């Protein structure tokens, strides 16, 4: 399953990525600290699973979803 991670906190992104890497069925195809960049990538190649931070400075995870 293709996964993207969007969080403005590097430590949180790393934590989610490490959890995903332990699961053989998950493949992280994108990791973003900037929601706008994530939105562009999602439009080009929508992931099957998206981990979103709800509270980010430039755009909320809910707005991105």
mmCIF file of C-alpha atoms in Angstrom:
data_model
loop_
_atom_site.group_PDB
_atom_site.id
_atom_site.type_symbol
_atom_site.label_atom_id
_atom_site.label_comp_id
_atom_site.label_asym_id
_atom_site.label_seq_id
_atom_site.Cartn_x
_atom_site.Cartn_y
_atom_site.Cartn_z
ATOM 1 C CA UNK A 1 0.000 0.000 0.000
ATOM 2 C CA UNK A 2 1.430 3.377 -1.029
ATOM 3 C CA UNK A 3 1.643 5.901 1.804
ATOM 4 C CA UNK A 4 2.311 9.646 1.999
ATOM 5 C CA UNK A 5 3.166 11.492 5.206
ATOM 6 C CA UNK A 6 2.415 15.201 5.685
ATOM 7 C CA UNK A 7 3.534 16.892 8.900
ATOM 8 C CA UNK A 8 5.363 20.161 9.517
ATOM 9 C CA UNK A 9 7.300 18.606 12.409
ATOM 10 C CA UNK A 10 10.355 16.609 11.205
ATOM 11 C CA UNK A 11 10.376 14.424 14.331
ATOM 12 C CA UNK A 12 6.735 13.450 13.793
ATOM 13 C CA UNK A 13 7.361 12.645 10.106
ATOM 14 C CA UNK A 14 10.314 10.471 11.039
ATOM 15 C CA UNK A 15 8.292 8.637 13.681
ATOM 16 C CA UNK A 16 5.452 7.862 11.265
ATOM 17 C CA UNK A 17 7.933 6.834 8.541
ATOM 18 C CA UNK A 18 9.732 4.467 10.927
ATOM 19 C CA UNK A 19 6.416 2.861 11.898
ATOM 20 C CA UNK A 20 5.499 2.435 8.240
ATOM 21 C CA UNK A 21 8.898 0.940 7.401
ATOM 22 C CA UNK A 22 8.296 -1.823 9.948
ATOM 23 C CA UNK A 23 5.173 -2.891 8.057
ATOM 24 C CA UNK A 24 6.024 -4.953 4.960
ATOM 25 C CA UNK A 25 2.765 -4.028 3.205
ATOM 26 C CA UNK A 26 3.426 -0.265 3.413
ATOM 27 C CA UNK A 27 5.659 1.727 1.064
ATOM 28 C CA UNK A 28 6.288 5.408 1.818
ATOM 29 C CA UNK A 29 6.113 7.187 -1.554
ATOM 30 C CA UNK A 30 6.211 10.737 -0.232
ATOM 31 C CA UNK A 31 7.072 12.686 2.885
ATOM 32 C CA UNK A 32 6.315 16.402 3.125
ATOM 33 C CA UNK A 33 6.720 19.194 5.642
ATOM 34 C CA UNK A 34 4.905 21.666 3.393
ATOM 35 C CA UNK A 35 1.191 20.982 2.776
ATOM 36 C CA UNK A 36 1.215 22.874 -0.544
ATOM 37 C CA UNK A 37 3.976 20.661 -1.926
ATOM 38 C CA UNK A 38 2.115 17.619 -0.624
ATOM 39 C CA UNK A 39 -1.056 18.711 -2.417
ATOM 40 C CA UNK A 40 0.802 18.907 -5.734
ATOM 41 C CA UNK A 41 2.271 15.427 -5.224
ATOM 42 C CA UNK A 42 -1.100 13.989 -4.181
ATOM 43 C CA UNK A 43 -2.698 15.354 -7.352
ATOM 44 C CA UNK A 44 0.035 13.779 -9.498
ATOM 45 C CA UNK A 45 0.082 10.408 -7.754
ATOM 46 C CA UNK A 46 -2.669 9.881 -5.150
ATOM 47 C CA UNK A 47 -1.517 7.561 -2.358
ATOM 48 C CA UNK A 48 -3.638 4.738 -1.033
ATOM 49 C CA UNK A 49 -3.078 5.963 2.538
ATOM 50 C CA UNK A 50 -2.343 9.489 3.746
ATOM 51 C CA UNK A 51 -1.042 10.388 7.213
ATOM 52 C CA UNK A 52 -1.847 14.054 7.896
ATOM 53 C CA UNK A 53 -1.016 16.422 10.719
ATOM 54 C CA UNK A 54 -4.249 18.260 11.534
ATOM 55 C CA UNK A 55 -2.576 21.473 12.784
ATOM 56 C CA UNK A 56 0.049 22.925 10.454
ATOM 57 C CA UNK A 57 0.957 26.603 10.109
ATOM 58 C CA UNK A 58 0.286 27.169 6.414
ATOM 59 C CA UNK A 59 -2.689 24.814 5.905
ATOM 60 C CA UNK A 60 -4.598 22.450 8.166
ATOM 61 C CA UNK A 61 -4.631 18.752 7.456
ATOM 62 C CA UNK A 62 -8.413 18.960 7.220
ATOM 63 C CA UNK A 63 -8.171 21.585 4.466
ATOM 64 C CA UNK A 64 -5.622 19.439 2.655
ATOM 65 C CA UNK A 65 -7.857 16.380 2.855
#
